[in-house]
Amino acid sequence: MFTWPINLLVIFAITTPLVYTLGVKASIKKLVDVWAVIGFILSAISFYPLYLKVSSEKVLIHYWVGIQFRGVALFEIDMLSIFMAGLFIFIGLLTAIYSTRYMEHDTRHGEYYALLLLMVSGMVGVAFAGDFFTLFIFWEVMCLTSYVLVAFRKEQWEPIEAGFKYLVMSSAGSATMLFAMSILYGIVGSLNFAYMHKALSESVTPWSMISLALIVVGFGVKAAVTPFHTWLPDAHPAAPSSISAMLSGVVIKTGVYGLIRVMMLLFTPESYHWHTAIAILAVLSMTTGNLMALLQSDLKRLLAFSSIGHIGYIIFGLSIATVYGLTGSLFHVLNHALGKALLFLCSGAFLLAAGTRDLNQLAGIGRKMKITGFTFIVGSLALAGVPPLNGFQSEFMLVLAGLQVGASRNLWYLFSALMLINILFSVGYYLRIIQVVTLHEPSESVSRVKEAPKPMLFSMVLIAILCILIGIYPGPFVNLANQAAQSVLSVESFVKLIIH
Amino acid sequence: MTEITGFNMLLSILLPTIAAPICYFGGRKFGRVGNGIFATFILVISTGLLLASWNRVSSGEKVIESYGVWVGLFKLNVAFLHDNLSFPISILISGIAMLAAVYSIAYMTHEHDQEMYFAALLLFTAGMVGVVLASNLILFYLFWEMMLVPSYFLIAYWGTGRPRIIGFKYFMFTHAGAASLLAGILLTYAYTATFDLLGLPNLLSSISPGMLRIIMVLMSIGFAVKLAIFPVHTWLPDAHAEAPTPISVLLSGVMIKTGAYAIVRMSITLFPSESVKVSYGLSVLAVITMLWGGFMALAQTDIKRLLAYSSVSQVGYILFGLMSLNSLGVGGGLFHIVNHGVAKGLLFMCAGAIIYSTGIRDINKLGGLASKMPLTAVATLCGALSIAGTPPFGGFASEWMIFAGGFASGNTVLSSLAIAATMVTVAYYLRMIKKVFFGVCPESLSDVKEAPSSMLLPMAILTFLTVIFGIFAFAPLQILYPAGEAVTRLIVRG
């Protein structure tokens, strides 16, 4: 019905509570954890033929209700969708493996894994959607599950408060989006992207401008673009670390995906000239994120602010709107997802071992937990854009694209310079967390910690290896990002499948 | 270009990189000595691999090893280059690193986590060798930062004093320089659509002079930070003084020279017309650096800090030679890279031997060690006299060429000042030697012994080299001088 990767995720999500009950009855403790991991693995396996099919056919259409009704309720899958969805499932899988030990001391595992599976299925659906109707349904699946996951540890006050703030702001964002969609429906008479592209790129009206602004706000809230970012530094640290890794690593990227898809396809840059506005938002985001991160003493909060900074880099690539810019942007989506997921998983391991997120109390913990400490260094340096790690590859690509476009749009020299300065600032706090965590003499609170359990180490080490691998041999990964960027720019082939 | 043409250079970088994790994971089993021997062994092989291109380079050939496509999107190939310029410097780097590894075995006895130390040392060396061999700008930048990260950990983890603050300062200074360098590299690509160092000179002529100037200045700022030229030198005295001594050997002896190498390879080779315009300004900075470093060294009492300031002063000489932009001066500058690398490496090793034996770094508290540590005393004297430019040591030959180049380019006043600066050099070195090795030996130091022989061996080799390079200066110059000539030929054309 929804193509196999999503189907499997949904099926496993529905059966998870049953398996959980079964596991409790049969007193097999880890049954539900294994079940969820199997779900992700199967989904990833079924994803592969889809990837092969799309890479040969470029764009794939799939009606998920079975009937063709004015181009509504369909998936339109191109390389961009594949790129994003593959990333979502991969990080989801690693998070699930990590959770098998991380969530050990919590109860309600049935709910936890069901929500996690549903959230990923929602994200994949967003990436596949070919019309606003489909997009919004999956969007809400993703949002609702993520609210609950943020507030999962409901016996404490902090997650509840953060979850509530997240819910209010994110729902406001969704409502804004819904409003924009209704205006667009009024203009075009369809919710399908292809029809909308045709109608919107032909005539620019005040109404379409307003809906553009509303859509930017809607996706911007999810992507945590400054000034709509205020929920993120509360929600991401309060969630369980595995969920923080999902939220910061990939969930905010659905907002980025939405922005890229809608702005390149519906509100084409040729007709709507949004480059400068988006670039200003990008520079604002990176500056706010990086400056605020410099001031934090809570490790997870620091990482959350750094996510805002990185979203700024990614949006900067969108503002360039060339092949290089978008390639850099998408490549950075991948690299930031890996790096930030790694850091949140590491901080989760520290949290589990030492019971604190406070940097001063975590001092020197990397000396006790050597492998986690090492992966933490790799993740921090990768996000700091230090070669030869993956973050550098995409950051240099973004600045390069900015400078290239600077020849025709001179302002981009300034923006690129600002981005370089931002990267430099960010090195400051990454270096600080590396120093505190791995170089300080171990403090009293961490004197008796032990290395993290194996499933957690597996996820962290795997991502760390990927960070190094992509940094040293970026070729194939850049090609993937490049194919995705190409497919974003080849609007016509996307449209003509619907409108012959 | 895509077919593979040899593996020597690739292996010389890859071997230490691969050996680093082996060192780390096997470290507990090998123990400190085993680890050190393993690291030394790897570095010996990698030096040998680099030496393989001796014949072809000395006959004036360019040895290019290409290994195929790296990032297709930017038409980036992985390729390494050995010519008259990169060959001697790469040998210097891996050679000194090898000696530093031998030296570390005994020196690091009292330190913790030696397995990580040797792994970082290997990575650091691989980064430095890579910088010199890289044949495109992105590869160059990659290695440029790859030498920063391990050296940061080496300083911040095993350093003395306040290592974390100093490491932070070191990282931020160098990284800010690197960001400026990156901006330059990316602007180059934005205008020429290539990163290839060999193809660039022809393409750059199409860029407007204003933009060319911007690119050149941006790149040179990055190099100047690494080289520690006067206004951006402040990280050096801290980092070099507080790093563990074998790492100071590498930092002062060879790492900062990658900045000088890059100035020749890029600032001058790629932008000959622009470098003519900035040469006078940079020469002035070079002389200020010499004098500033020299006077600051006079004021130091910490032996390693003194040597670090002396390095600041000496990179001034190197830059001054390079900025004379004639074959004598550039050749001299390049030769001084080698001589200073050998002599300063030697001096830091001597300082390390003194610290190892006495546990004291303050030269006022030392004295009369000449009779207790005769070999160290002789080695220190040789190193100091070489750097002070006394015949028959290596430093004399290169400094003579630098001053001759300075006069030939017409900067009479600056050259005279530069010569005057050597007097300061002599002054601080003689002061140091007098305080450390002569005078009254304090009671507490009466039973000091010479450092273990595994530390004396590398010192002996370097002492030997300072003398050899002075007497048989023509041997290294046979390779280095053509490199200077090749660069200056571009200047005439530009």
mmCIF file of N, CA and C in Angstrom, chain B residues 228 233 235-242 248 252 256 293-294 296-297 300 302-315 340 344 347-348 361 428-429 432:
data_model
loop_
_atom_site.group_PDB
_atom_site.id
_atom_site.type_symbol
_atom_site.label_atom_id
_atom_site.label_comp_id
_atom_site.label_asym_id
_atom_site.label_seq_id
_atom_site.Cartn_x
_atom_site.Cartn_y
_atom_site.Cartn_z
ATOM 1 N N ALA B 228 54.504 31.335 11.998
ATOM 2 C CA ALA B 228 54.665 32.195 13.174
ATOM 3 C C ALA B 228 55.439 33.468 12.854
ATOM 4 N N HIS B 233 52.478 35.333 15.791
ATOM 5 C CA HIS B 233 53.417 34.315 16.266
ATOM 6 C C HIS B 233 53.112 33.871 17.691
ATOM 7 N N TRP B 235 51.205 32.106 19.383
ATOM 8 C CA TRP B 235 50.921 30.740 19.811
ATOM 9 C C TRP B 235 52.195 29.935 19.973
ATOM 10 N N LEU B 236 53.240 30.317 19.210
ATOM 11 C CA LEU B 236 54.416 29.448 19.114
ATOM 12 C C LEU B 236 55.171 29.292 20.432
ATOM 13 N N PRO B 237 55.531 30.406 21.099
ATOM 14 C CA PRO B 237 56.313 30.222 22.322
ATOM 15 C C PRO B 237 55.593 29.358 23.347
ATOM 16 N N ASP B 238 54.283 29.500 23.441
ATOM 17 C CA ASP B 238 53.536 28.672 24.388
ATOM 18 C C ASP B 238 53.552 27.217 23.972
ATOM 19 N N ALA B 239 53.130 26.980 22.722
ATOM 20 C CA ALA B 239 52.958 25.599 22.280
ATOM 21 C C ALA B 239 54.290 24.863 22.272
ATOM 22 N N HIS B 240 55.317 25.490 21.710
ATOM 23 C CA HIS B 240 56.590 24.781 21.572
ATOM 24 C C HIS B 240 57.271 24.584 22.915
ATOM 25 N N ALA B 241 57.051 25.527 23.821
ATOM 26 C CA ALA B 241 57.710 25.389 25.118
ATOM 27 C C ALA B 241 57.040 24.336 25.978
ATOM 28 N N GLU B 242 55.721 24.202 25.870
ATOM 29 C CA GLU B 242 55.018 23.318 26.801
ATOM 30 C C GLU B 242 54.740 21.933 26.240
ATOM 31 N N SER B 248 58.147 19.035 20.681
ATOM 32 C CA SER B 248 58.738 20.348 20.408
ATOM 33 C C SER B 248 59.741 20.235 19.278
ATOM 34 N N SER B 252 58.973 22.677 16.271
ATOM 35 C CA SER B 252 59.914 23.734 15.938
ATOM 36 C C SER B 252 60.807 23.326 14.783
ATOM 37 N N ILE B 256 56.644 23.995 11.561
ATOM 38 C CA ILE B 256 56.486 25.381 11.126
ATOM 39 C C ILE B 256 57.080 25.587 9.736
ATOM 40 N N GLY B 293 61.836 38.053 18.038
ATOM 41 C CA GLY B 293 62.119 36.732 18.585
ATOM 42 C C GLY B 293 63.438 36.729 19.332
ATOM 43 N N GLY B 294 64.444 37.394 18.760
ATOM 44 C CA GLY B 294 65.762 37.415 19.369
ATOM 45 C C GLY B 294 65.750 38.097 20.719
ATOM 46 N N MET B 296 63.179 38.708 22.665
ATOM 47 C CA MET B 296 62.363 37.962 23.623
ATOM 48 C C MET B 296 63.150 36.760 24.163
ATOM 49 N N ALA B 297 63.938 36.137 23.275
ATOM 50 C CA ALA B 297 64.727 34.980 23.717
ATOM 51 C C ALA B 297 65.746 35.411 24.764
ATOM 52 N N GLN B 300 64.289 35.309 28.263
ATOM 53 C CA GLN B 300 63.698 34.103 28.843
ATOM 54 C C GLN B 300 64.622 33.436 29.852
ATOM 55 N N ASP B 302 63.293 30.209 31.022
ATOM 56 C CA ASP B 302 62.884 28.822 30.781
ATOM 57 C C ASP B 302 63.589 28.349 29.513
ATOM 58 N N ILE B 303 64.305 27.250 29.605
ATOM 59 C CA ILE B 303 65.166 26.848 28.487
ATOM 60 C C ILE B 303 64.366 26.544 27.228
ATOM 61 N N LYS B 304 63.224 25.884 27.396
ATOM 62 C CA LYS B 304 62.453 25.541 26.195
ATOM 63 C C LYS B 304 61.776 26.766 25.599
ATOM 64 N N ARG B 305 61.361 27.685 26.477
ATOM 65 C CA ARG B 305 60.742 28.910 25.980
ATOM 66 C C ARG B 305 61.752 29.741 25.210
ATOM 67 N N LEU B 306 62.974 29.730 25.710
ATOM 68 C CA LEU B 306 64.052 30.435 25.009
ATOM 69 C C LEU B 306 64.223 29.864 23.602
ATOM 70 N N LEU B 307 64.275 28.547 23.519
ATOM 71 C CA LEU B 307 64.427 27.919 22.207
ATOM 72 C C LEU B 307 63.234 28.222 21.314
ATOM 73 N N ALA B 308 62.048 28.280 21.920
ATOM 74 C CA ALA B 308 60.865 28.563 21.117
ATOM 75 C C ALA B 308 60.952 29.972 20.527
ATOM 76 N N TYR B 309 61.350 30.939 21.343
ATOM 77 C CA TYR B 309 61.503 32.298 20.799
ATOM 78 C C TYR B 309 62.593 32.352 19.748
ATOM 79 N N SER B 310 63.624 31.539 19.956
ATOM 80 C CA SER B 310 64.661 31.483 18.939
ATOM 81 C C SER B 310 64.088 30.977 17.618
ATOM 82 N N SER B 311 63.124 30.060 17.683
ATOM 83 C CA SER B 311 62.475 29.595 16.449
ATOM 84 C C SER B 311 61.745 30.732 15.762
ATOM 85 N N VAL B 312 61.040 31.544 16.563
ATOM 86 C CA VAL B 312 60.353 32.696 15.975
ATOM 87 C C VAL B 312 61.353 33.541 15.210
ATOM 88 N N SER B 313 62.480 33.799 15.870
ATOM 89 C CA SER B 313 63.497 34.625 15.246
ATOM 90 C C SER B 313 64.001 33.979 13.952
ATOM 91 N N GLN B 314 64.204 32.673 13.970
ATOM 92 C CA GLN B 314 64.785 32.014 12.804
ATOM 93 C C GLN B 314 63.826 31.927 11.617
ATOM 94 N N VAL B 315 62.520 31.793 11.884
ATOM 95 C CA VAL B 315 61.618 31.774 10.723
ATOM 96 C C VAL B 315 61.632 33.135 10.054
ATOM 97 N N HIS B 340 67.959 24.832 9.990
ATOM 98 C CA HIS B 340 67.299 25.153 11.244
ATOM 99 C C HIS B 340 66.539 23.945 11.773
ATOM 100 N N LYS B 344 67.606 23.074 15.343
ATOM 101 C CA LYS B 344 66.640 23.327 16.417
ATOM 102 C C LYS B 344 66.122 22.018 16.983
ATOM 103 N N LEU B 347 68.743 21.110 19.390
ATOM 104 C CA LEU B 347 68.729 21.912 20.621
ATOM 105 C C LEU B 347 67.589 21.493 21.540
ATOM 106 N N PHE B 348 66.416 21.236 20.947
ATOM 107 C CA PHE B 348 65.304 20.805 21.793
ATOM 108 C C PHE B 348 65.603 19.455 22.429
ATOM 109 N N ARG B 361 63.968 23.310 34.432
ATOM 110 C CA ARG B 361 63.910 24.013 33.137
ATOM 111 C C ARG B 361 64.454 25.412 33.228
ATOM 112 N N TYR B 428 71.989 35.419 22.931
ATOM 113 C CA TYR B 428 71.138 34.608 23.796
ATOM 114 C C TYR B 428 71.606 33.169 23.895
ATOM 115 N N TYR B 429 72.209 32.664 22.820
ATOM 116 C CA TYR B 429 72.691 31.290 22.911
ATOM 117 C C TYR B 429 73.887 31.182 23.845
ATOM 118 N N MET B 432 72.688 31.340 27.289
ATOM 119 C CA MET B 432 72.089 30.080 27.716
ATOM 120 C C MET B 432 73.167 29.046 28.031
#
